[in-house]
Tab-separated table of C-alpha atoms in Angstrom:
chain	number	residue	atom	x	y	z
A	18	MET	CA	184.516	214.292	102.247
A	19	SER	CA	182.265	212.402	99.929
A	20	ARG	CA	182.883	208.846	98.923
A	21	HIS	CA	184.179	208.382	95.356
A	22	VAL	CA	181.824	206.487	93.203
A	23	ALA	CA	183.393	205.491	89.900
A	24	ILE	CA	181.328	204.784	86.625
A	25	VAL	CA	182.329	201.917	84.241
A	26	THR	CA	180.534	201.125	81.029
A	27	ASP	CA	181.599	199.368	77.886
A	28	SER	CA	182.669	200.524	74.314
A	29	THR	CA	179.218	200.303	72.799
A	30	ALA	CA	178.092	203.244	74.778
A	31	TYR	CA	179.854	205.495	72.152
A	32	LEU	CA	180.394	208.386	74.377
A	33	PRO	CA	182.707	211.078	73.070
A	34	LEU	CA	186.204	210.619	74.515
A	35	ARG	CA	186.201	214.282	75.865
A	36	THR	CA	182.926	213.551	77.653
A	37	MET	CA	184.350	210.389	79.225
A	38	GLN	CA	187.514	212.178	80.317
A	39	ARG	CA	185.508	215.070	81.726
A	40	HIS	CA	183.348	212.704	83.892
A	41	GLY	CA	185.946	210.028	84.638
A	42	ILE	CA	183.968	207.334	82.916
A	43	THR	CA	185.897	203.980	82.037
A	44	ALA	CA	184.812	202.037	78.909
A	45	VAL	CA	185.752	198.355	78.709
A	46	PRO	CA	186.249	197.452	75.132
A	47	LEU	CA	184.371	194.703	73.339
A	48	THR	CA	186.029	192.676	70.614
A	49	VAL	CA	185.514	192.510	66.810
A	50	VAL	CA	186.903	189.320	65.122
A	51	LEU	CA	187.701	189.983	61.594
A	52	GLY	CA	188.994	186.925	59.844
A	53	ASP	CA	191.407	185.386	62.200
A	54	GLN	CA	192.171	188.804	63.956
A	55	ALA	CA	190.686	189.685	67.298
A	56	LEU	CA	190.593	193.541	67.449
A	57	LEU	CA	189.536	195.800	70.380
A	58	GLU	CA	186.747	198.106	69.593
A	59	GLY	CA	187.808	201.821	69.709
A	60	THR	CA	191.432	201.381	69.419
A	61	GLU	CA	192.314	198.576	66.945
A	62	ILE	CA	189.712	198.593	64.420
A	63	SER	CA	188.043	201.638	62.613
A	64	THR	CA	184.448	201.837	61.408
A	65	ARG	CA	185.775	202.454	57.846
A	66	SER	CA	187.718	199.138	58.043
A	67	LEU	CA	184.691	197.329	59.298
A	68	ALA	CA	182.375	198.720	56.650
A	69	GLN	CA	184.895	197.782	53.921
A	70	ALA	CA	185.200	194.274	55.363
A	71	LEU	CA	181.364	193.833	55.512
A	72	GLN	CA	180.990	195.115	51.849
A	73	LYS	CA	183.549	192.489	50.762
A	74	ARG	CA	181.631	189.931	52.782
A	75	ARG	CA	184.517	189.049	54.944
A	76	PRO	CA	183.567	187.065	58.116
A	77	VAL	CA	182.975	189.437	60.992
A	78	THR	CA	181.782	188.488	64.579
A	79	THR	CA	181.949	190.164	67.977
A	80	SER	CA	182.736	188.994	71.449
A	81	ARG	CA	182.253	190.201	75.036
A	82	PRO	CA	185.082	191.199	77.313
A	83	SER	CA	186.261	188.378	79.568
A	84	PRO	CA	185.684	188.534	83.217
A	85	GLN	CA	189.422	188.922	83.556
A	86	ILE	CA	189.436	192.063	81.415
A	87	PHE	CA	186.570	193.447	83.692
A	88	ALA	CA	188.509	192.435	86.833
A	89	GLU	CA	191.638	194.355	85.520
A	90	HIS	CA	189.567	197.505	84.962
A	91	TYR	CA	187.817	197.293	88.387
A	92	ARG	CA	191.242	196.954	90.019
A	93	LYS	CA	192.651	199.960	88.222
A	94	VAL	CA	189.549	202.048	89.064
A	95	ALA	CA	189.862	200.981	92.659
A	96	GLU	CA	193.591	201.832	92.832
A	97	SER	CA	192.652	205.329	91.503
A	98	GLY	CA	190.815	205.983	94.713
A	99	ALA	CA	187.203	204.634	94.024
A	100	THR	CA	185.439	203.260	96.981
A	101	GLY	CA	182.475	201.860	94.937
A	102	ILE	CA	181.798	201.192	91.187
A	103	VAL	CA	178.730	201.328	89.279
A	104	SER	CA	179.123	199.295	85.950
A	105	LEU	CA	176.672	199.853	83.287
A	106	HIS	CA	176.323	197.806	80.167
A	107	LEU	CA	174.508	197.029	77.035
A	108	SER	CA	171.507	194.879	76.879
A	109	ALA	CA	172.058	191.359	78.195
A	110	GLU	CA	169.687	190.196	75.529
A	111	LEU	CA	172.299	191.327	72.937
A	112	SER	CA	175.557	190.475	74.555
A	113	GLY	CA	177.203	188.495	77.331
A	114	THR	CA	178.961	191.590	78.559
A	115	TYR	CA	176.781	192.017	81.482
A	116	ASP	CA	177.270	188.386	82.517
A	117	ALA	CA	181.096	188.943	82.361
A	118	ALA	CA	181.030	191.986	84.462
A	119	VAL	CA	178.893	190.177	87.134
A	120	LEU	CA	181.368	187.388	87.326
A	121	ALA	CA	184.315	189.976	87.722
A	122	ALA	CA	182.416	192.031	90.366
A	123	ARG	CA	182.387	189.160	92.708
A	124	GLU	CA	186.172	189.326	93.026
A	125	ALA	CA	186.501	193.225	92.824
A	126	PRO	CA	188.550	194.963	95.615
A	127	VAL	CA	185.526	197.525	96.155
A	128	PRO	CA	181.812	196.977	95.871
A	129	VAL	CA	180.552	196.812	92.302
A	130	ARG	CA	176.899	197.252	91.175
A	131	VAL	CA	176.481	195.875	87.668
A	132	VAL	CA	173.479	197.157	85.763
A	133	ASP	CA	171.855	195.576	82.577
A	134	THR	CA	170.544	198.887	81.215
A	135	GLY	CA	168.651	197.193	78.343
A	136	MET	CA	170.211	199.692	76.056
A	137	VAL	CA	172.988	200.241	73.620
A	138	ALA	CA	174.885	203.088	71.861
A	139	MET	CA	174.005	206.530	73.254
A	140	ALA	CA	170.972	204.990	74.852
A	141	LEU	CA	173.487	203.414	77.073
A	142	GLY	CA	175.796	206.480	77.062
A	143	PHE	CA	173.101	208.773	78.442
A	144	SER	CA	172.507	206.354	81.211
A	145	ALA	CA	176.292	206.398	82.175
A	146	LEU	CA	176.231	210.128	82.107
A	147	ALA	CA	173.328	210.241	84.556
A	148	ALA	CA	175.157	207.924	86.896
A	149	ALA	CA	178.313	210.041	86.604
A	150	GLU	CA	176.677	213.378	87.240
A	151	THR	CA	175.071	211.825	90.344
A	152	ALA	CA	178.360	210.472	91.529
A	153	GLU	CA	179.958	213.923	90.971
A	154	ALA	CA	177.271	215.682	93.002
A	155	GLY	CA	178.309	213.329	96.083
A	156	GLY	CA	175.778	210.459	95.266
A	157	THR	CA	176.139	207.074	96.618
A	158	VAL	CA	176.436	203.873	94.572
A	159	ASP	CA	172.718	203.240	95.043
A	160	GLU	CA	171.765	206.842	94.072
A	161	ALA	CA	173.972	206.519	90.863
A	162	VAL	CA	172.314	203.200	89.938
A	163	THR	CA	168.865	204.735	90.442
A	164	ALA	CA	169.709	207.705	88.214
A	165	ALA	CA	171.128	205.408	85.553
A	166	GLU	CA	168.085	203.217	85.639
A	167	LYS	CA	165.628	206.233	85.564
A	168	ARG	CA	167.396	207.631	82.576
A	169	ALA	CA	167.478	204.344	80.788
A	170	GLY	CA	163.694	203.673	81.621
A	171	GLY	CA	162.768	206.858	79.837
A	172	THR	CA	165.022	206.593	76.911
A	173	ALA	CA	163.962	205.285	73.424
A	174	ALA	CA	166.158	204.103	70.563
A	175	TYR	CA	164.936	203.653	66.948
A	176	PHE	CA	166.905	202.729	63.876
A	177	TYR	CA	166.709	202.077	60.222
A	178	VAL	CA	168.889	199.500	58.301
A	179	ASP	CA	169.350	199.119	54.705
A	180	THR	CA	169.123	195.211	55.062
A	181	LEU	CA	168.343	192.786	57.787
A	182	GLU	CA	171.072	190.418	56.602
A	183	TYR	CA	173.668	191.607	59.134
A	184	LEU	CA	171.255	191.190	62.072
A	185	ARG	CA	170.262	187.755	60.765
A	186	ARG	CA	173.834	186.713	60.620
A	187	GLY	CA	174.487	187.734	64.188
A	188	GLY	CA	171.227	186.258	65.666
A	189	ARG	CA	170.124	189.585	67.013
A	190	ILE	CA	167.088	190.048	65.002
A	191	GLY	CA	164.470	189.083	67.605
A	192	ALA	CA	160.824	189.484	66.621
A	193	ALA	CA	161.978	191.193	63.336
A	194	GLN	CA	162.592	187.552	62.063
A	195	ALA	CA	159.126	187.589	60.493
A	196	LEU	CA	160.379	190.221	58.096
A	197	LEU	CA	163.094	187.890	56.489
A	198	GLY	CA	160.678	186.492	53.948
A	199	SER	CA	159.834	189.883	52.535
A	200	ALA	CA	162.933	191.799	53.425
A	201	LEU	CA	163.736	192.699	49.781
A	202	ALA	CA	160.234	194.469	49.573
A	203	VAL	CA	160.452	196.694	52.666
A	204	LYS	CA	162.712	198.907	54.584
A	205	PRO	CA	162.347	198.139	58.365
A	206	LEU	CA	162.273	200.520	61.185
A	207	LEU	CA	163.401	198.835	64.344
A	208	GLN	CA	163.394	199.664	68.118
A	209	LEU	CA	164.883	198.427	71.409
A	210	ASP	CA	162.093	196.979	73.347
A	211	GLU	CA	162.921	195.345	76.812
A	212	GLY	CA	166.517	195.021	75.533
A	213	ARG	CA	165.683	193.210	72.251
A	214	ILE	CA	165.603	194.395	68.725
A	215	ASP	CA	162.102	194.299	67.497
A	216	LEU	CA	160.163	195.359	64.494
A	217	LEU	CA	158.565	198.826	64.778
A	218	GLU	CA	157.155	199.461	61.327
A	219	LYS	CA	157.609	198.432	57.643
A	220	VAL	CA	158.143	201.092	55.080
A	221	ARG	CA	158.439	200.685	51.378
A	222	THR	CA	161.380	202.918	50.570
A	223	ALA	CA	164.523	204.219	52.228
A	224	SER	CA	163.418	207.935	51.943
A	225	LYS	CA	160.131	207.169	53.498
A	226	ALA	CA	161.652	205.155	56.302
A	227	ILE	CA	164.094	207.882	57.223
A	228	ALA	CA	161.255	210.565	57.064
A	229	ARG	CA	159.190	208.265	59.366
A	230	LEU	CA	162.140	207.679	61.781
A	231	GLU	CA	162.314	211.559	61.995
A	232	GLU	CA	158.642	211.813	62.805
A	233	ILE	CA	158.772	209.068	65.470
A	234	ALA	CA	161.635	210.731	67.206
A	235	ALA	CA	159.951	214.116	67.106
A	236	GLU	CA	156.763	212.534	68.515
A	237	ARG	CA	158.620	210.770	71.317
A	238	ALA	CA	160.465	213.920	72.341
A	239	GLY	CA	157.176	215.989	72.526
A	240	GLY	CA	157.726	219.170	74.482
A	241	ALA	CA	159.958	217.758	77.003
A	242	GLN	CA	163.584	218.683	77.614
A	243	VAL	CA	165.490	215.904	75.867
A	244	ASP	CA	168.819	214.903	74.685
A	245	ILE	CA	169.091	213.287	71.245
A	246	ALA	CA	171.695	211.191	69.584
A	247	VAL	CA	171.844	210.519	65.778
A	248	HIS	CA	173.943	207.430	64.923
A	249	HIS	CA	175.107	206.065	61.525
A	250	LEU	CA	177.335	203.719	59.850
A	251	ALA	CA	178.878	205.006	56.673
A	252	ALA	CA	175.957	207.379	56.197
A	253	SER	CA	177.322	210.639	57.499
A	254	GLU	CA	175.243	212.887	55.087
A	255	ARG	CA	172.049	211.327	56.022
A	256	ALA	CA	172.802	211.605	59.688
A	257	SER	CA	173.780	215.235	59.479
A	258	ALA	CA	170.623	216.022	57.371
A	259	LEU	CA	168.468	214.214	59.951
A	260	ALA	CA	170.105	215.997	62.866
A	261	ASP	CA	169.528	219.378	61.303
A	262	ARG	CA	165.766	218.604	60.708
A	263	LEU	CA	165.313	217.343	64.312
A	264	ARG	CA	167.031	220.661	65.622
A	265	THR	CA	163.994	222.594	64.137
A	266	ARG	CA	161.391	219.968	65.104
A	267	VAL	CA	162.151	219.296	68.912
A	268	PRO	CA	161.520	222.507	70.859
A	269	GLY	CA	162.865	220.970	74.044
A	270	LEU	CA	166.189	219.879	72.616
A	271	ALA	CA	169.063	220.181	75.091
A	272	ASP	CA	172.046	218.345	73.608
A	273	LEU	CA	172.273	216.727	70.227
A	274	HIS	CA	175.029	214.323	69.400
A	275	VAL	CA	175.868	213.030	65.900
A	276	SER	CA	178.377	210.165	65.646
A	277	GLU	CA	179.277	207.018	63.775
A	278	VAL	CA	178.709	203.792	65.687
A	279	GLY	CA	181.610	201.580	66.479
A	280	ALA	CA	182.635	198.367	64.950
A	281	VAL	CA	180.574	196.082	67.300
A	282	ILE	CA	177.191	197.501	66.640
A	283	GLY	CA	178.299	198.197	62.928
A	284	ALA	CA	179.079	194.496	62.497
A	285	HIS	CA	175.391	193.655	63.374
A	286	THR	CA	173.734	196.369	61.399
A	287	GLY	CA	175.873	196.894	58.319
A	288	PRO	CA	176.531	200.128	56.309
A	289	GLY	CA	173.589	202.515	55.997
A	290	LEU	CA	172.532	202.350	59.594
A	291	LEU	CA	170.666	205.411	60.786
A	292	GLY	CA	169.508	205.458	64.432
A	293	VAL	CA	168.044	208.024	66.768
A	294	VAL	CA	168.134	207.960	70.461
A	295	VAL	CA	165.724	210.150	72.586
A	296	SER	CA	166.515	210.620	76.155
A	297	PRO	CA	164.458	212.923	78.381
A	298	ARG	CA	166.464	214.556	81.107
């Protein structure tokens, strides 16, 4: 009988609930602080509520799960029969979530390997799926970690934002800081690079930026077999249209996910976000 390796991630992976249930993946929620209310992502605050709060310029911040919250999830997973845990999280450059997981892992009742994927959203989600599929096939903790890291290493994430203001407020703008002086004159395309949010290109209009986002994603996919995720915040029509175009442009497309990001990422990007994750299988 193979050992049971469980997969834990966090709420910023934005995996569909049915997918998480099918693969037995646990997501530890991050917190959105709206005014004086601390609300758990995924259950206590909707993206619509977040978008409305941002548009009204209400103060919004985010915070990592505490080590105690991670410890409780690790305990429950171990009680369900897991003999080892792979805990995969968003970039440590963007959040203290990884550090909290590392602290909790030291006291966990079963061995826990904590991995900084350097990713976020479905770029993290695809990594968690790779680990889960390896574990389901009887893989060890080390094999599940290797699968997750390999998937993350080949994955690219690009995104467009209507304004850099929300990234600036949250201190997550990285090398794109240089854009602030001319932010009104450009529409930036950003990318995840070594776990950080960096400037990819500067484009003059929103329509040209979205067209360029599509082109970059299609070029990255090439002829390989890939999974793609299209993310948005309060821009469902744009996201659906982009997804439709990518279906015709990417010959090796396997799965395509279209989803709205949750409140944690939305708090740092603002309404109008449009992102594409390209993940070779």
